Short mmCIF file of C-alpha atoms and ligand atoms in Angstrom, two decimals:
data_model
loop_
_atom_site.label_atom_id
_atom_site.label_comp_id
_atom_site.label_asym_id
_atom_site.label_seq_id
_atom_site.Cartn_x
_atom_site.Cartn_y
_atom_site.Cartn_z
CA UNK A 142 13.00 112.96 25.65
CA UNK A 143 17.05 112.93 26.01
CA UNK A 144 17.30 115.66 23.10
CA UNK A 145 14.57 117.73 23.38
CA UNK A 146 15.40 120.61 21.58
CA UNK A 147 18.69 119.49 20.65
CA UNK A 148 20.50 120.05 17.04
CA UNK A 149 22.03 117.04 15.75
CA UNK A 150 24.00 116.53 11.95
CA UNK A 151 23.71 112.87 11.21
CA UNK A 152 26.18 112.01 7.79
CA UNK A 153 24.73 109.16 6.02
CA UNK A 154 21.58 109.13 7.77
CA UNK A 155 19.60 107.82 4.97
CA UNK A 156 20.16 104.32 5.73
CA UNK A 157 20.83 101.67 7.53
CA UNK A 158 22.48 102.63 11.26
CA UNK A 159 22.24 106.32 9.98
CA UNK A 160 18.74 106.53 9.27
CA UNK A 161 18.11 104.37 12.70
CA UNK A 162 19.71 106.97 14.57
CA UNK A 163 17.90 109.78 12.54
CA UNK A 164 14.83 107.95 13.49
CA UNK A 165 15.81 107.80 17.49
CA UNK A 166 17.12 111.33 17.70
CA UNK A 167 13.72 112.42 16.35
CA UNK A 168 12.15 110.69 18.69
CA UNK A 169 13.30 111.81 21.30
CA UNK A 170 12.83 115.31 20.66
CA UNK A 171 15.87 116.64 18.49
CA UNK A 172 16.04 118.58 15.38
CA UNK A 173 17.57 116.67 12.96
CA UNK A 174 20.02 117.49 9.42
CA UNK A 175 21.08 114.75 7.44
CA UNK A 176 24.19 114.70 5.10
CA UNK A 177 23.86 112.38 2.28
CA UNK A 178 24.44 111.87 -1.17
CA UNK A 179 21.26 110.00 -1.49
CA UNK A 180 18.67 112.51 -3.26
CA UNK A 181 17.20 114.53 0.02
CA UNK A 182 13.33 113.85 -1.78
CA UNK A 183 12.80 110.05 -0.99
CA UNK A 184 14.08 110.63 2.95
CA UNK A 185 12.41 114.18 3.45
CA UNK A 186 9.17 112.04 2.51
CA UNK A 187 9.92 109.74 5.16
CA UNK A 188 10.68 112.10 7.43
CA UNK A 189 7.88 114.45 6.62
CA UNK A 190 5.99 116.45 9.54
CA UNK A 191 8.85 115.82 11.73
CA UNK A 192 12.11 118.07 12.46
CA UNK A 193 14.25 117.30 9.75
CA UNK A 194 16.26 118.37 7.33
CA UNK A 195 18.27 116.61 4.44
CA UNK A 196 21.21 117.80 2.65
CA UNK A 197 22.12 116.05 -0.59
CA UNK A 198 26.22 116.32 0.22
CA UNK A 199 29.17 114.18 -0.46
CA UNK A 200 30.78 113.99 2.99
CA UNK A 201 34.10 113.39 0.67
CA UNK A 202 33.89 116.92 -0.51
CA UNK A 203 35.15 119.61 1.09
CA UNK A 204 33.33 122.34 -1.03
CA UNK A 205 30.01 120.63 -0.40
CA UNK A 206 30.62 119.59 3.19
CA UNK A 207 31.68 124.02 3.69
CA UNK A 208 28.71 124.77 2.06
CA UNK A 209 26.13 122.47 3.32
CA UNK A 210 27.37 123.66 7.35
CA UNK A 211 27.16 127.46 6.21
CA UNK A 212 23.44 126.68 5.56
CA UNK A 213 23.12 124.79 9.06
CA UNK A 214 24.54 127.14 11.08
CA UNK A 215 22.18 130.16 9.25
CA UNK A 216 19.66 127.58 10.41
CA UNK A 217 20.49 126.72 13.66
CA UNK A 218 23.28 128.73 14.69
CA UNK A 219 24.39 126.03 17.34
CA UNK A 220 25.39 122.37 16.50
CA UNK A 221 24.40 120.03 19.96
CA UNK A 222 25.63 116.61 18.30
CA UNK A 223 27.52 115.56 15.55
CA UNK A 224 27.64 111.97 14.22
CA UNK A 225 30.18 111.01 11.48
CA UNK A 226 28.55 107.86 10.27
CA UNK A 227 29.06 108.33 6.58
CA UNK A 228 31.01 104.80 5.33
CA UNK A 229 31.39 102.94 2.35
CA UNK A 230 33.11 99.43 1.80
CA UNK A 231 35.54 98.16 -0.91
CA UNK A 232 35.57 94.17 -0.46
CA UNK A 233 38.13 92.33 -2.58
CA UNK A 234 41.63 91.07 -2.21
CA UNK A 235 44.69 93.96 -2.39
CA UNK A 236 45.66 92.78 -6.28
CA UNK A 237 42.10 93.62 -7.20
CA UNK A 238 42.14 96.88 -5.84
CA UNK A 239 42.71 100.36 -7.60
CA UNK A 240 44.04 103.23 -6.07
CA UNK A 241 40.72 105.18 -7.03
CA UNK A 242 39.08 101.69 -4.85
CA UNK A 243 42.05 102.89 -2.20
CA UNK A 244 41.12 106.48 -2.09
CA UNK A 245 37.31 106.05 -2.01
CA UNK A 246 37.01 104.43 0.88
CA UNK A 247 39.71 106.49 2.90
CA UNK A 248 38.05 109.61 1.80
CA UNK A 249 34.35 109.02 2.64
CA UNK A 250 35.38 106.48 5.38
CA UNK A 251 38.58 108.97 7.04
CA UNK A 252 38.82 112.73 4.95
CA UNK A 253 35.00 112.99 5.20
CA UNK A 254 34.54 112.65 9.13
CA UNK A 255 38.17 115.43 9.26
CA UNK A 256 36.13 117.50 7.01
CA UNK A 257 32.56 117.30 8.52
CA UNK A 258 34.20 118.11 12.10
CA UNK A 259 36.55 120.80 11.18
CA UNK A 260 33.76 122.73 9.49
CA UNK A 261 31.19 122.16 12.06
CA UNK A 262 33.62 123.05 15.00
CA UNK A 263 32.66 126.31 15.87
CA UNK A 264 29.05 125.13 15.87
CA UNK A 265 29.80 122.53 18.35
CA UNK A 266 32.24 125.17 20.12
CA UNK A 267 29.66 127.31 20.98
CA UNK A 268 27.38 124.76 23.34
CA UNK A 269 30.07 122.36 24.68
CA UNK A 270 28.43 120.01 22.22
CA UNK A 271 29.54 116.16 21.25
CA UNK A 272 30.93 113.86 18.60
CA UNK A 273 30.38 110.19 17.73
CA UNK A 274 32.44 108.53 14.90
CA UNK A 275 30.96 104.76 13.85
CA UNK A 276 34.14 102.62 13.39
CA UNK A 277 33.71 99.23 13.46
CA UNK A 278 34.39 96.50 15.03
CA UNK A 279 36.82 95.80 12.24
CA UNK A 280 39.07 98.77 13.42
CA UNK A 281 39.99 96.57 16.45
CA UNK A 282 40.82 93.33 14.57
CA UNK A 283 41.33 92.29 10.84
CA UNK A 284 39.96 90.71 7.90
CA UNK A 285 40.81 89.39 4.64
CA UNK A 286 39.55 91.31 1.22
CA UNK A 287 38.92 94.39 3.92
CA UNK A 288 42.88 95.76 3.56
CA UNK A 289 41.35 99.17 2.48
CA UNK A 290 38.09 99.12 5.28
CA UNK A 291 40.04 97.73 8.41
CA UNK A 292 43.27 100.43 7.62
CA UNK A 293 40.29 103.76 7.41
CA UNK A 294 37.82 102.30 11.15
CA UNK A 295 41.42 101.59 12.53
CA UNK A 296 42.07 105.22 11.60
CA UNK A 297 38.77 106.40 13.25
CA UNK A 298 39.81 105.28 16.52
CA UNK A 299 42.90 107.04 17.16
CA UNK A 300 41.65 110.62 15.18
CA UNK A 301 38.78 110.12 17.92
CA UNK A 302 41.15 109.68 20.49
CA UNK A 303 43.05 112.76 19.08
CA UNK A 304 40.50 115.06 19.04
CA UNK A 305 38.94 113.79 22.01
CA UNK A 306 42.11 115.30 23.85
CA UNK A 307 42.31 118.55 21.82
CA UNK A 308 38.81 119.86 22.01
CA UNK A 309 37.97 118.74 25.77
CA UNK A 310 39.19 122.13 27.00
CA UNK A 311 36.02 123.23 25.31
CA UNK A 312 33.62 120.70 27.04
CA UNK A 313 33.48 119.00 24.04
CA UNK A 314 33.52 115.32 24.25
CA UNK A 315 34.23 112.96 20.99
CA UNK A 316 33.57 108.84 21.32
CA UNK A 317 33.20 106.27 18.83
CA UNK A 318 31.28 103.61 18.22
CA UNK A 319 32.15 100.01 16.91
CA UNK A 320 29.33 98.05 15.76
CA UNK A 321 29.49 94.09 14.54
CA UNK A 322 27.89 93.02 11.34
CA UNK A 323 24.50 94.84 11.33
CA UNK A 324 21.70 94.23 9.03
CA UNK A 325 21.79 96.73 7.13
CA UNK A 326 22.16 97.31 3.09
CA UNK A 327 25.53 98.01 2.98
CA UNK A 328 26.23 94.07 4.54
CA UNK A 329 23.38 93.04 2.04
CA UNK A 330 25.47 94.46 -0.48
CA UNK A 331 28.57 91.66 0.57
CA UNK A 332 26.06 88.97 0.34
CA UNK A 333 23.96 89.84 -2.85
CA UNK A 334 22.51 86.81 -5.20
CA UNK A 335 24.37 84.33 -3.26
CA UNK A 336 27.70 86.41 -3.06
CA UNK A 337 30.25 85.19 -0.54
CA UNK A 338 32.07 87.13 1.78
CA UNK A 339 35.72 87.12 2.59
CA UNK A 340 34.83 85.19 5.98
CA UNK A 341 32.08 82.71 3.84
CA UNK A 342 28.55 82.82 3.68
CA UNK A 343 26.30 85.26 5.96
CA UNK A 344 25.67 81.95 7.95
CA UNK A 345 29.43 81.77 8.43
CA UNK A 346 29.66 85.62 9.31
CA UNK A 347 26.97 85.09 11.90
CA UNK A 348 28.53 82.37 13.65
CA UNK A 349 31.65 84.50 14.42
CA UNK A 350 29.16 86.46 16.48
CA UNK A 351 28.82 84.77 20.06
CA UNK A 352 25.31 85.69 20.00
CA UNK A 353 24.74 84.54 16.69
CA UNK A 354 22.78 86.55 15.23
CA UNK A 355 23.43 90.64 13.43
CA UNK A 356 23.09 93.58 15.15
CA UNK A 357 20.13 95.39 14.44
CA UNK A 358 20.67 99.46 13.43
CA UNK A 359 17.70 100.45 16.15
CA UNK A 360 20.63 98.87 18.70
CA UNK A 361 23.78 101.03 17.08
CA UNK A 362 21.89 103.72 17.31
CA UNK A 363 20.42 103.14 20.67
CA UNK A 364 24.85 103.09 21.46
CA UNK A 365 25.11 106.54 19.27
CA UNK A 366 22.63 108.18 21.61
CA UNK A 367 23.74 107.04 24.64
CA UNK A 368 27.79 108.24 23.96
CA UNK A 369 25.73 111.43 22.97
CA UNK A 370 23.41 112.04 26.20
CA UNK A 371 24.38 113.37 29.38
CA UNK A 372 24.12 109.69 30.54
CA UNK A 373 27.78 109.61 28.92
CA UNK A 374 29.16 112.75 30.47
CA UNK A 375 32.20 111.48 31.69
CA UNK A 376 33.18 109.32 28.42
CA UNK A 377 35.18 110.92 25.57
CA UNK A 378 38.38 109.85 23.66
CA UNK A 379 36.69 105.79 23.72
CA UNK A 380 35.34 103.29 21.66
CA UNK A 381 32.33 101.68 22.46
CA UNK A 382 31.91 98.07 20.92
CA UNK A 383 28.78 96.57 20.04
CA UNK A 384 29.70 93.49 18.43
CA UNK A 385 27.50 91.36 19.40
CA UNK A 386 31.16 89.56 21.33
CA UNK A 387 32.61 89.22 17.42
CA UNK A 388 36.23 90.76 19.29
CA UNK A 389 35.86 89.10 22.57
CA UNK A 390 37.56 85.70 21.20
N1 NAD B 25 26.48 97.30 8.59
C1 NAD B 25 27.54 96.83 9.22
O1 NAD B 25 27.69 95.61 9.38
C2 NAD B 25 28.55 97.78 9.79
C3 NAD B 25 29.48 97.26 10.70
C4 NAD B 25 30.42 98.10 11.26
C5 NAD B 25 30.46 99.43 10.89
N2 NAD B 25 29.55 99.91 9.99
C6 NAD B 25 29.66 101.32 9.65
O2 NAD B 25 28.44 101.95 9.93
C7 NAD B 25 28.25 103.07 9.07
C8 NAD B 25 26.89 102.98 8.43
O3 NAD B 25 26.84 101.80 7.65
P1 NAD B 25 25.49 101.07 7.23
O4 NAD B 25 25.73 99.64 7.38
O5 NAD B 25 24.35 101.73 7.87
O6 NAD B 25 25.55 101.37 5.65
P2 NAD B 25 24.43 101.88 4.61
O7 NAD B 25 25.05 101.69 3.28
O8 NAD B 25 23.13 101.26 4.90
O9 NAD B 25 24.33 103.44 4.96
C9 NAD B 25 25.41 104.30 4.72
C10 NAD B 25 24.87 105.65 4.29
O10 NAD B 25 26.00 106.50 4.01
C11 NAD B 25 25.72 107.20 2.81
N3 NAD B 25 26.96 107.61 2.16
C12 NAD B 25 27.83 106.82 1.47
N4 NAD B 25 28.80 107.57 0.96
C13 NAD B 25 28.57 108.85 1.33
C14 NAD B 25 29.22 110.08 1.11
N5 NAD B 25 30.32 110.16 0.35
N6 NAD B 25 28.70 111.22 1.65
C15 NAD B 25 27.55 111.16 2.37
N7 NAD B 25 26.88 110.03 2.61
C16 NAD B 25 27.39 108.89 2.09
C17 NAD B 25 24.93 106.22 1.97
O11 NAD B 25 24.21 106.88 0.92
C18 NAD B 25 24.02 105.59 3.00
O12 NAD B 25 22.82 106.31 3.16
C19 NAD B 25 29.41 103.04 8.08
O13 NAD B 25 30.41 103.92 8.52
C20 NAD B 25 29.88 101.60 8.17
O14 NAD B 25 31.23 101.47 7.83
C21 NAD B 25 28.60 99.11 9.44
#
């Protein structure tokens, strides 16, 4: 029990990595809120009898995103963890995409985690509390048809770095996490009714994995709790990969 008794904001944590880490935070004892524009009904069912809370909020949004932590902190008053994991893909070649494509993904993927953290701040002031950001492991190398994806996890890294060395006066430490290609919907999504990706089939995709097979979200999130226990105490401003060796080549 890591995070017994322990407030944690989760942004898109109804599904996928998200709602593994939702799922791993409440059991191990922590009070969880979830951000998400999914409709709160569907995950407050799955979540029933246990300590959490949904917010139907566009992380995108800074009206929503103020509004949404003024309820929180009337709630909780103190904010122990914070994990930006909110993201959205755009997969196609530059010439296909729009500049509403463009601006989607940087403002969900980049604008939302600036706006989640800058409201939640004084929460997270208040206890000395943490952040954890999921990148990617494609903000550490390229890929084709992912100009848009690759340019907002690239961007994650160094705003973690950033903030890690502005807010550590206040005992605040702020990591990231970069996962390979994990089984999840969104990398469904890529590969839907015999879809191929920009890198081939999911066969292909899997293969550029040295241990050839996806990451599972139970093992992202098992990385997002441990940058956010006191196991990791000494750890802020880095990027923990969990690739499955995709960037060790
Ligand atoms: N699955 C992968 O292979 C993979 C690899 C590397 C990084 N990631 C990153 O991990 C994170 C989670 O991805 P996932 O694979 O679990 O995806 P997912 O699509 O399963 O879950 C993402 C969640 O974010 C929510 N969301 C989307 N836009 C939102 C918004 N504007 N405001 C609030 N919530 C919003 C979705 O409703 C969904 O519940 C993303 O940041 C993604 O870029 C995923």
């Amino acid at each position: 029990m890591r995070f017994a008794g322990k407030k944690v904001l989760i942004t898109g944590g109804g599904s996928g990595i998200g709602a593994a880490a939702t799922e791993a935070f409440l059991n191990e004892g922590a009070e969880v809120a979830v951000f998400d524009v999914i409709g709160p009904e569907p995950l407050m069912e799955r979540w029933k009898g246990k300590k959490c809370t949904v917010f139907q909020v566009d992380v995108s949004c800074a009206e929503a995103v103020d509004e949404a932590v003024r309820q929180l902190e009337k709630q909780w008053g103190v904010l122990d963890v914070l994990v930006n994991n909110a993201g959205i893909e755009f997969v196609g070649a530059i010439e296909e995409m729009s500049e509403d494509d463009w601006d989607r993904v940087l403002d969900i993927n980049l604008k939302g985690i600036f706006l989640v953290t800058k409201s939640s701040l004084p929460m997270l002031k208040s206890v000395s509390g943490v952040i954890v950001n999921t990148a990617s492991q494609l903000a550490i190398v390229g890929a084709p048809h992912f100009t848009a994806y690759t340019a907002s996890k690239s961007a994650v890294l160094n705003f973690t770095r950033s903030l890690a060395l502005e807010v550590a006066k206040y005992g605040i430490r702020v990591n990231a996490v970069c996962p390979g290609a994990v089984d999840t919907p969104l990398l469904r999504r890529q590969f839907a009714d015999g879809k191929q990706g920009p890198q081939g089939t999911l066969e292909d995709l899997i293969r550029m994995h040295p241990l050839m097979r996806l990451g599972r979200p139970e093992e992202i999130a098992a990385a997002i709790l441990f940058l956010s226990s006191a196991d990791a105490s000494f750890i802020t401003g880095s990027a923990l990969v969990a690739d499955g060796g995709y960037t060790s080549w």
